[in-house]
């Protein structure tokens, strides 16, 4: 990469059979990488809002190390959102059970400060309930270290149980995620 402009590269797929691919220490450089890619995305689609969500947006929250961005587009601007991401070099998701093009997920990588960060950009209509939930989840984790610890513990339990397939891994975390979104409290039964 040259200069200060991030270059979106071809996505590197994880080998979900390897626990080390599912659980990595939180890297503070992910926040900087997300900010750079968010700025690039906003430049490509100025009427959109871009939010950094997911584990990499939460200080101290270990996980897969994938930078999740939420591209919130105005009603009627779905095609423009997809086109903007595609023009930046993001790839369509492929493989088992991909997101539909009506709720696109685009993939890429960016080099930042000596590290390659995988990127997931979720295209969601502004005002959609899913967008509100993703932001609520991030904000509740950022505000409560006990919730972060609970979420990390659940991730470790899922991996220890051998749920290494991406879908099984995500399903194994759902109950804790739902509880945090719904009430934001630690219940100690995870």
Coordinates of N, CA and C in Angstrom, one line a residue:
X1 N 0.8 -1.2 0.0 CA 0.0 0.0 0.0 C 0.9 1.2 0.0
X2 N 0.5 2.2 -0.7 CA 1.3 3.5 -0.8 C 0.4 4.6 -0.3
X3 N 1.1 5.6 0.3 CA 0.4 6.8 0.7 C -0.6 6.5 1.9
X4 N -1.5 7.4 2.1 CA -2.4 7.3 3.3 C -3.8 6.8 2.9
X5 N -4.0 6.5 1.6 CA -5.3 6.0 1.2 C -5.3 4.5 1.2
X6 N -6.3 3.9 2.0 CA -6.4 2.5 2.1 C -6.7 1.9 0.7
X7 N -6.2 0.8 0.4 CA -6.5 0.0 -0.8 C -7.3 -1.2 -0.4
X8 N -8.4 -1.4 -0.9 CA -9.2 -2.6 -0.5 C -8.7 -3.7 -1.4
X9 N -8.2 -4.8 -0.7 CA -7.7 -5.9 -1.4 C -8.6 -7.1 -1.3
X10 N -8.2 -8.2 -2.0 CA -9.0 -9.4 -2.1 C -9.1 -10.0 -0.7
X11 N -10.3 -10.4 -0.3 CA -10.6 -11.0 1.0 C -9.8 -12.3 1.2
X12 N -9.3 -12.5 2.4 CA -8.6 -13.7 2.7 C -9.6 -14.5 3.6
X13 N -10.1 -15.6 3.1 CA -11.1 -16.4 3.9 C -10.4 -17.1 5.0
X14 N -11.1 -17.2 6.2 CA -10.7 -17.9 7.3 C -10.8 -19.4 7.2
X15 N -10.0 -20.1 7.8 CA -10.1 -21.6 7.9 C -10.8 -21.8 9.3
X16 N -12.1 -21.9 9.3 CA -12.9 -22.0 10.5 C -12.7 -23.4 11.2
X17 N -11.8 -24.2 10.7 CA -11.5 -25.4 11.4 C -10.4 -25.2 12.4
X18 N -9.8 -24.0 12.4 CA -8.7 -23.7 13.3 C -9.1 -22.7 14.3
X19 N -9.1 -23.1 15.6 CA -9.5 -22.2 16.7 C -8.7 -20.9 16.7
X20 N -7.5 -20.9 16.3 CA -6.7 -19.6 16.3 C -7.2 -18.6 15.3
X21 N -8.0 -19.1 14.3 CA -8.6 -18.2 13.3 C -9.9 -17.6 13.9
X22 N -10.5 -18.2 14.9 CA -11.7 -17.7 15.5 C -11.5 -16.9 16.8
X23 N -10.3 -17.0 17.3 CA -10.0 -16.3 18.6 C -8.6 -15.7 18.6
X24 N -8.6 -14.3 18.5 CA -7.4 -13.6 18.5 C -7.5 -12.4 19.5
X25 N -6.4 -12.0 20.1 CA -6.5 -10.9 21.0 C -6.9 -9.6 20.3
X26 N -7.7 -8.8 20.9 CA -8.1 -7.5 20.4 C -6.9 -6.7 20.0
X27 N -7.0 -6.1 18.8 CA -5.9 -5.2 18.3 C -6.4 -3.8 18.2
X28 N -5.8 -2.9 18.9 CA -6.2 -1.5 18.8 C -6.1 -0.8 17.5
X29 N -5.2 -1.4 16.6 CA -5.0 -0.9 15.3 C -6.3 -1.1 14.4
X30 N -7.1 -2.0 14.8 CA -8.4 -2.2 14.1 C -9.3 -1.0 14.1
X31 N -9.3 -0.3 15.1 CA -10.1 1.0 15.2 C -9.6 2.0 14.2
X32 N -8.3 2.1 14.1 CA -7.7 3.0 13.1 C -8.0 2.6 11.7
X33 N -7.8 1.3 11.4 CA -8.1 0.7 10.1 C -9.6 0.9 9.7
X34 N -10.5 0.7 10.7 CA -11.9 0.9 10.5 C -12.2 2.4 10.1
X35 N -11.5 3.3 10.8 CA -11.8 4.7 10.5 C -11.3 5.1 9.1
X36 N -10.2 4.5 8.7 CA -9.7 4.8 7.4 C -10.6 4.3 6.3
X37 N -11.1 3.1 6.5 CA -12.0 2.5 5.5 C -13.3 3.2 5.5
X38 N -13.8 3.5 6.7 CA -15.1 4.3 6.8 C -15.0 5.6 6.1
X39 N -13.9 6.3 6.2 CA -13.7 7.6 5.5 C -13.7 7.4 4.0
X40 N -13.0 6.3 3.5 CA -13.0 6.0 2.1 C -14.4 5.7 1.6
X41 N -15.2 4.9 2.4 CA -16.5 4.5 2.0 C -17.5 5.7 2.0
X42 N -17.3 6.6 3.0 CA -18.1 7.8 3.0 C -17.8 8.7 1.8
X43 N -16.6 8.7 1.4 CA -16.2 9.5 0.2 C -16.8 8.9 -1.1
X44 N -17.0 7.6 -1.1 CA -17.6 7.0 -2.3 C -19.1 7.1 -2.3
X45 N -19.7 7.3 -1.1 CA -21.2 7.4 -0.9 C -21.4 8.4 0.2
X46 N -21.3 9.7 -0.2 CA -21.4 10.8 0.9 C -22.7 10.9 1.6
X47 N -23.8 10.3 1.1 CA -25.1 10.4 1.8 C -25.3 9.2 2.7
X48 N -24.3 8.4 2.9 CA -24.4 7.2 3.8 C -23.7 7.5 5.1
X49 N -24.1 6.7 6.1 CA -23.4 6.8 7.4 C -22.6 5.4 7.5
X50 N -21.4 5.5 8.0 CA -20.6 4.3 8.2 C -20.3 4.2 9.7
X51 N -20.6 3.0 10.3 CA -20.4 2.8 11.7 C -19.5 1.5 11.8
X52 N -18.5 1.6 12.8 CA -17.7 0.5 13.1 C -18.4 -0.3 14.2
X53 N -18.7 -1.6 13.9 CA -19.5 -2.4 14.8 C -18.7 -3.7 15.0
X54 N -19.2 -4.6 15.9 CA -18.5 -5.9 16.0 C -17.4 -5.8 17.1
X55 N -16.8 -7.0 17.3 CA -15.8 -7.1 18.3 C -14.6 -6.1 18.2
X56 N -14.1 -5.9 17.0 CA -13.0 -5.0 16.8 C -13.3 -3.5 17.2
X57 N -14.6 -3.2 17.3 CA -15.0 -1.8 17.7 C -15.0 -1.7 19.2
X58 N -14.8 -2.8 19.9 CA -14.9 -2.7 21.4 C -13.6 -3.0 22.0
X59 N -13.0 -2.0 22.6 CA -11.7 -2.2 23.3 C -11.7 -3.4 24.2
X60 N -10.7 -4.2 24.0 CA -10.5 -5.4 24.8 C -11.3 -6.6 24.4
X61 N -12.1 -6.5 23.3 CA -13.0 -7.6 23.0 C -12.3 -8.5 21.9
X62 N -11.7 -9.6 22.4 CA -11.0 -10.6 21.5 C -12.1 -11.2 20.6
X63 N -11.6 -11.7 19.5 CA -12.5 -12.3 18.5 C -11.8 -12.7 17.3
X64 N -12.5 -12.7 16.1 CA -11.9 -13.2 14.9 C -11.0 -12.1 14.3
X65 N -11.0 -10.9 14.8 CA -10.2 -9.9 14.2 C -10.7 -9.3 12.9
X66 N -11.9 -9.6 12.6 CA -12.5 -9.0 11.4 C -13.1 -7.6 11.7
X67 N -12.8 -6.6 10.9 CA -13.4 -5.3 11.1 C -14.7 -5.3 10.4
X68 N -15.8 -5.2 11.2 CA -17.1 -5.1 10.7 C -17.5 -3.6 10.6
X69 N -17.9 -3.2 9.4 CA -18.5 -1.9 9.2 C -19.9 -2.0 8.8
X70 N -20.7 -1.0 9.2 CA -22.1 -1.0 8.9 C -22.3 0.2 8.0
X71 N -22.7 0.0 6.7 CA -23.0 1.0 5.8 C -24.5 1.3 5.8
X72 N -24.9 2.4 6.4 CA -26.3 2.8 6.5 C -26.7 3.7 5.3
X73 N -27.5 3.2 4.4 CA -27.9 3.9 3.2 C -29.3 4.4 3.4
X74 N -29.6 5.5 2.7 CA -31.0 6.1 2.7 C -31.9 5.2 2.0
X75 N -33.2 5.2 2.3 CA -34.2 4.4 1.6 C -34.1 4.7 0.1
X76 N -34.2 3.6 -0.7 CA -34.1 3.6 -2.1 C -32.7 3.7 -2.7
X77 N -31.7 3.6 -1.8 CA -30.3 3.7 -2.2 C -29.5 2.4 -2.1
X78 N -30.2 1.3 -2.0 CA -29.5 0.0 -1.9 C -28.6 -0.2 -3.1
X79 N -29.0 0.0 -4.3 CA -28.2 -0.3 -5.5 C -27.0 0.6 -5.5
X80 N -27.1 1.9 -5.1 CA -26.0 2.8 -5.0 C -25.0 2.4 -3.9
X81 N -25.5 1.8 -2.8 CA -24.6 1.3 -1.8 C -23.8 0.1 -2.3
X82 N -24.4 -0.8 -2.9 CA -23.7 -2.0 -3.5 C -22.7 -1.5 -4.5
X83 N -23.1 -0.6 -5.4 CA -22.2 -0.1 -6.5 C -21.0 0.6 -5.9
X84 N -21.2 1.4 -4.8 CA -20.1 2.2 -4.2 C -19.1 1.2 -3.6
X85 N -19.6 0.2 -2.9 CA -18.7 -0.8 -2.3 C -17.9 -1.6 -3.4
X86 N -18.6 -2.0 -4.4 CA -18.0 -2.7 -5.5 C -16.9 -1.9 -6.2
X87 N -17.2 -0.6 -6.4 CA -16.2 0.3 -7.0 C -15.0 0.5 -6.1
X88 N -15.1 0.3 -4.8 CA -14.0 0.4 -3.9 C -13.1 -0.8 -3.9
X89 N -13.6 -1.9 -4.5 CA -12.9 -3.1 -4.6 C -13.3 -4.2 -3.7
X90 N -14.4 -4.0 -3.0 CA -15.0 -5.0 -2.1 C -15.5 -6.1 -2.9
X91 N -15.5 -7.3 -2.4 CA -16.0 -8.5 -3.1 C -17.4 -8.9 -2.6
X92 N -18.2 -9.6 -3.4 CA -19.4 -10.2 -2.9 C -19.0 -11.4 -2.1
X93 N -19.8 -11.6 -1.1 CA -19.6 -12.8 -0.2 C -19.9 -14.1 -1.1
X94 N -19.1 -15.1 -0.8 CA -19.4 -16.4 -1.5 C -19.3 -17.5 -0.4
X95 N -19.6 -18.7 -0.9 CA -19.6 -19.8 0.1 C -20.9 -20.1 0.6
X96 N -20.9 -20.9 1.7 CA -22.1 -21.4 2.3 C -23.0 -20.3 2.9
X97 N -24.2 -20.3 2.6 CA -25.2 -19.4 3.2 C -24.9 -17.9 3.1
X98 N -24.6 -17.4 2.0 CA -24.2 -15.9 1.9 C -25.4 -15.0 2.1
X99 N -25.2 -13.8 2.5 CA -26.2 -12.8 2.7 C -26.8 -12.5 1.3
X100 N -28.1 -12.3 1.3 CA -28.8 -11.9 0.0 C -28.3 -10.5 -0.5
X101 N -28.4 -10.3 -1.7 CA -28.1 -9.0 -2.3 C -29.0 -7.9 -1.8
X102 N -30.2 -8.2 -1.2 CA -31.1 -7.2 -0.7 C -30.6 -6.8 0.7
X103 N -29.6 -7.5 1.3 CA -29.0 -7.2 2.5 C -27.5 -7.5 2.3
X104 N -26.8 -6.7 1.5 CA -25.5 -7.2 1.1 C -24.4 -7.2 2.2
X105 N -23.5 -8.1 2.0 CA -22.3 -8.2 2.8 C -21.1 -8.2 1.8
X106 N -20.2 -7.2 1.9 CA -19.1 -7.1 1.0 C -17.8 -7.4 1.8
X107 N -16.8 -8.0 1.2 CA -15.6 -8.4 1.9 C -14.4 -7.8 1.2
X108 N -13.4 -7.6 2.1 CA -12.1 -7.1 1.6 C -11.1 -7.1 2.6
X109 N -9.9 -6.6 2.3 CA -8.8 -6.5 3.3 C -8.2 -5.1 3.1
X110 N -7.6 -4.7 4.2 CA -6.8 -3.4 4.1 C -5.6 -3.6 4.9
X111 N -4.5 -3.1 4.4 CA -3.2 -3.1 5.2 C -3.2 -1.8 6.0
X112 N -2.8 -2.0 7.3 CA -2.7 -0.8 8.2 C -1.7 -1.1 9.3
X113 N -0.7 -0.2 9.3 CA 0.3 -0.3 10.4 C 0.9 -1.7 10.5
X114 N 1.2 -2.2 9.4 CA 1.9 -3.5 9.3 C 1.1 -4.7 9.5
X115 N -0.2 -4.6 9.5 CA -1.2 -5.7 9.7 C -2.2 -5.7 8.6
X116 N -2.6 -6.9 8.2 CA -3.7 -7.0 7.2 C -5.0 -7.3 8.0
X117 N -5.9 -6.4 7.8 CA -7.2 -6.5 8.5 C -8.3 -7.0 7.5
X118 N -9.0 -8.1 7.8 CA -10.1 -8.5 7.0 C -11.3 -7.5 7.3
X119 N -12.1 -7.3 6.3 CA -13.2 -6.3 6.4 C -14.5 -7.0 6.0
X120 N -15.5 -6.7 6.7 CA -16.9 -7.1 6.4 C -17.7 -5.8 6.4
X121 N -18.3 -5.4 5.3 CA -19.1 -4.2 5.2 C -20.6 -4.7 5.0
X122 N -21.4 -4.4 6.0 CA -22.8 -4.8 6.0 C -23.6 -3.7 5.5
X123 N -24.3 -3.8 4.4 CA -25.2 -2.8 3.8 C -26.6 -3.0 4.4
X124 N -27.0 -2.0 5.2 CA -28.3 -2.0 5.8 C -29.0 -0.7 5.7
X125 N -30.3 -0.7 5.4 CA -31.0 0.6 5.3 C -31.0 1.3 6.6
X126 N -30.8 2.6 6.5 CA -30.9 3.5 7.7 C -32.2 3.3 8.4
X127 N -32.3 3.2 9.7 CA -33.5 3.0 10.4 C -34.0 1.6 10.5
X128 N -33.3 0.6 9.9 CA -33.6 -0.8 10.0 C -33.3 -1.3 11.4
X129 N -34.2 -2.2 11.9 CA -34.0 -2.8 13.2 C -32.7 -3.5 13.4
X130 N -32.2 -4.1 12.4 CA -30.9 -4.8 12.4 C -29.8 -3.8 12.7
X131 N -29.8 -2.7 12.0 CA -28.8 -1.6 12.3 C -28.8 -1.2 13.7
X132 N -30.0 -0.9 14.2 CA -30.1 -0.5 15.6 C -29.6 -1.5 16.6
X133 N -29.8 -2.8 16.3 CA -29.3 -3.8 17.2 C -27.8 -3.9 17.1
X134 N -27.2 -3.8 16.0 CA -25.7 -3.9 15.9 C -25.1 -2.7 16.6
X135 N -25.6 -1.6 16.5 CA -25.1 -0.4 17.2 C -25.3 -0.5 18.7
X136 N -26.5 -1.0 19.1 CA -26.8 -1.2 20.5 C -25.8 -2.2 21.1
X137 N -25.6 -3.3 20.5 CA -24.7 -4.3 21.0 C -23.3 -3.7 21.2
X138 N -22.8 -3.0 20.2 CA -21.5 -2.4 20.3 C -21.4 -1.4 21.5
X139 N -22.4 -0.5 21.5 CA -22.4 0.5 22.6 C -22.5 -0.1 24.0
X140 N -23.3 -1.2 24.1 CA -23.4 -1.8 25.5 C -22.1 -2.5 25.9
X141 N -21.5 -3.1 24.9 CA -20.2 -3.7 25.2 C -19.2 -2.6 25.6
X142 N -19.1 -1.6 24.8 CA -18.2 -0.5 25.1 C -18.4 0.1 26.5
X143 N -19.6 0.1 26.9 CA -19.9 0.8 28.2 C -19.8 -0.1 29.4
X144 N -19.6 -1.5 29.2 CA -19.6 -2.4 30.4 C -18.6 -3.5 30.2
X145 N -17.4 -3.4 30.9 CA -16.4 -4.4 30.8 C -16.9 -5.8 31.2
X146 N -17.9 -5.9 32.1 CA -18.4 -7.2 32.5 C -19.1 -7.9 31.3
X147 N -19.8 -7.1 30.5 CA -20.4 -7.7 29.3 C -19.4 -8.2 28.3
X148 N -18.3 -7.4 28.2 CA -17.2 -7.8 27.3 C -16.7 -9.2 27.8
X149 N -16.4 -9.3 29.1 CA -15.9 -10.5 29.6 C -16.9 -11.7 29.4
X150 N -18.2 -11.4 29.6 CA -19.1 -12.5 29.3 C -19.1 -12.9 27.9
X151 N -19.1 -12.0 27.0 CA -19.1 -12.3 25.5 C -17.8 -13.1 25.1
X152 N -16.7 -12.7 25.7 CA -15.4 -13.4 25.4 C -15.5 -14.8 25.9
X153 N -16.0 -14.9 27.2 CA -16.2 -16.3 27.8 C -17.1 -17.2 26.9
X154 N -18.1 -16.6 26.3 CA -19.0 -17.4 25.5 C -18.2 -17.8 24.2
X155 N -17.5 -16.9 23.6 CA -16.7 -17.3 22.4 C -15.8 -18.5 22.8
X156 N -15.1 -18.4 23.9 CA -14.2 -19.5 24.3 C -14.9 -20.8 24.5
X157 N -16.1 -20.7 25.1 CA -16.9 -21.9 25.3 C -17.3 -22.6 24.0
X158 N -17.7 -21.7 23.0 CA -18.2 -22.2 21.7 C -17.0 -22.9 21.0
X159 N -15.8 -22.3 21.1 CA -14.6 -22.9 20.4 C -14.3 -24.2 21.1
X160 N -14.3 -24.2 22.5 CA -14.0 -25.4 23.2 C -14.9 -26.5 23.0
X161 N -16.2 -26.2 22.6 CA -17.2 -27.2 22.3 C -17.0 -27.7 20.9
X162 N -16.0 -27.2 20.1 CA -15.7 -27.7 18.8 C -16.6 -27.1 17.7
X163 N -17.3 -26.0 18.0 CA -18.1 -25.3 17.0 C -17.3 -24.4 16.2
X164 N -16.5 -24.9 15.3 CA -15.5 -24.2 14.6 C -16.0 -23.7 13.2
X165 N -17.1 -24.3 12.7 CA -17.7 -23.8 11.5 C -18.3 -22.4 11.7
X166 N -18.1 -21.5 10.8 CA -18.5 -20.2 10.9 C -20.0 -20.1 11.4
X167 N -20.9 -20.8 10.8 CA -22.3 -20.7 11.1 C -22.5 -21.3 12.6
X168 N -21.9 -22.4 12.9 CA -22.1 -23.0 14.2 C -21.5 -22.0 15.3
X169 N -20.4 -21.4 15.0 CA -19.7 -20.5 15.9 C -20.6 -19.3 16.2
X170 N -21.2 -18.7 15.1 CA -22.1 -17.6 15.3 C -23.3 -18.0 16.0
X171 N -23.9 -19.1 15.7 CA -25.1 -19.6 16.4 C -24.8 -19.8 17.9
X172 N -23.6 -20.3 18.2 CA -23.2 -20.5 19.6 C -23.1 -19.3 20.4
X173 N -23.0 -18.1 19.8 CA -22.9 -16.8 20.5 C -24.2 -16.1 20.6
X174 N -25.2 -16.6 19.8 CA -26.5 -15.8 19.6 C -27.2 -15.5 21.0
X175 N -27.2 -16.5 21.8 CA -28.0 -16.3 23.1 C -27.4 -15.1 23.9
X176 N -26.1 -15.1 24.0 CA -25.5 -14.0 24.8 C -25.6 -12.7 24.0
X177 N -25.5 -12.7 22.8 CA -25.7 -11.4 22.0 C -27.1 -10.9 22.2
X178 N -28.1 -11.8 22.0 CA -29.5 -11.4 22.2 C -29.8 -10.8 23.5
X179 N -29.2 -11.5 24.6 CA -29.4 -11.0 25.9 C -28.8 -9.6 26.1
X180 N -27.6 -9.4 25.6 CA -27.0 -8.1 25.7 C -27.8 -7.0 25.0
X181 N -28.2 -7.3 23.8 CA -29.0 -6.4 23.0 C -30.4 -6.1 23.8
X182 N -31.0 -7.1 24.3 CA -32.3 -6.9 24.9 C -32.3 -6.3 26.2
X183 N -31.3 -6.6 27.0 CA -31.4 -5.9 28.4 C -30.0 -5.4 28.9
X184 N -28.9 -5.8 28.2 CA -27.6 -5.2 28.6 C -27.1 -5.6 29.9
X185 N -27.6 -6.7 30.5 CA -27.2 -7.1 31.8 C -26.5 -8.4 31.8
X186 N -25.5 -8.6 32.6 CA -24.8 -9.9 32.8 C -25.7 -10.8 33.7
X187 N -26.0 -12.0 33.3 CA -26.8 -12.8 34.1 C -26.1 -14.0 34.8
X188 N -24.8 -14.2 34.4 CA -24.0 -15.2 35.0 C -24.5 -16.6 34.7
X189 N -25.3 -16.8 33.8 CA -25.7 -18.2 33.4 C -25.2 -18.6 32.1
X190 N -24.3 -17.8 31.5 CA -23.7 -18.2 30.2 C -22.7 -19.3 30.4

